[in-house]
Amino acid sequence: MALEPKLIVADEPVSALDVSIQAQVVNLLQEVQKELGIAFLFIAHDLAVVRHFSHRVAVMYLGKIIEVGDRDSIYTRPRHPYTHALLSAVPEVNLGDEDTAGRERIRLAGDVPSPISPPSGCRFRTRCWKAQDKCAAEEPPLIQIEGNRAAHLTACHFPEEPTIEARDEDIVLDPALAALEDSADE
């Protein structure tokens, strides 16, 4: 801190730590940020930590930003199908309240394409349940879509409705995972 940086890049700063240590480190980083006015580029896979730490969130797929916005907008009103799938994978705590139905987890079919040789057009199209010919022919620009909050940008030709509610038509099951779940239910 002797050089008084204006920006710190924190790449997976708490990924290998247990939960109690993670909380201490994140709280320390937030104190440093508040006291010294430092901006952070916080890179992480743990969506709970990202939600706790970040004011703005960018979601990437195969090296491209596919959605960016303020924390609440991304977590409660995602528009890109990949963001929907990503958020559906976050475990929910259900304390037995029968009125609270758990959301359906979106499981993507197929393998992740190679980042060395990504697919044409939209990089997510090979796993997307909304993909059409336009998705293969044209990479969608990162733009503000009607219904998005200010500064919430999405790169998708056929964005989702702004909600986190699961809908049956959005769920694409990987056949192997579906078979495993069926056998576990029996």
mmCIF file of N, CA, C and O in Angstrom, residues 22 48 109 123 150:
data_model
loop_
_atom_site.group_PDB
_atom_site.id
_atom_site.type_symbol
_atom_site.label_atom_id
_atom_site.label_comp_id
_atom_site.label_asym_id
_atom_site.label_seq_id
_atom_site.Cartn_x
_atom_site.Cartn_y
_atom_site.Cartn_z
ATOM 1 N N GLN A 22 -12.157 -17.022 4.668
ATOM 2 C CA GLN A 22 -12.661 -16.248 3.530
ATOM 3 C C GLN A 22 -13.351 -14.978 4.010
ATOM 4 O O GLN A 22 -13.099 -13.889 3.502
ATOM 5 N N ALA A 48 -21.350 -16.415 -4.230
ATOM 6 C CA ALA A 48 -21.750 -15.812 -2.960
ATOM 7 C C ALA A 48 -20.737 -14.753 -2.526
ATOM 8 O O ALA A 48 -21.114 -13.678 -2.050
ATOM 9 N N ALA A 109 -26.511 -29.050 -21.547
ATOM 10 C CA ALA A 109 -26.123 -30.223 -22.327
ATOM 11 C C ALA A 109 -24.845 -29.912 -23.100
ATOM 12 O O ALA A 109 -24.552 -28.764 -23.419
ATOM 13 N N ARG A 123 -20.596 -17.367 -28.364
ATOM 14 C CA ARG A 123 -19.785 -18.479 -27.855
ATOM 15 C C ARG A 123 -20.607 -19.475 -27.037
ATOM 16 O O ARG A 123 -20.209 -20.617 -26.886
ATOM 17 N N ALA A 150 -30.510 0.715 -16.002
ATOM 18 C CA ALA A 150 -29.423 1.526 -16.581
ATOM 19 C C ALA A 150 -28.085 0.853 -16.317
ATOM 20 O O ALA A 150 -27.852 0.328 -15.228
#
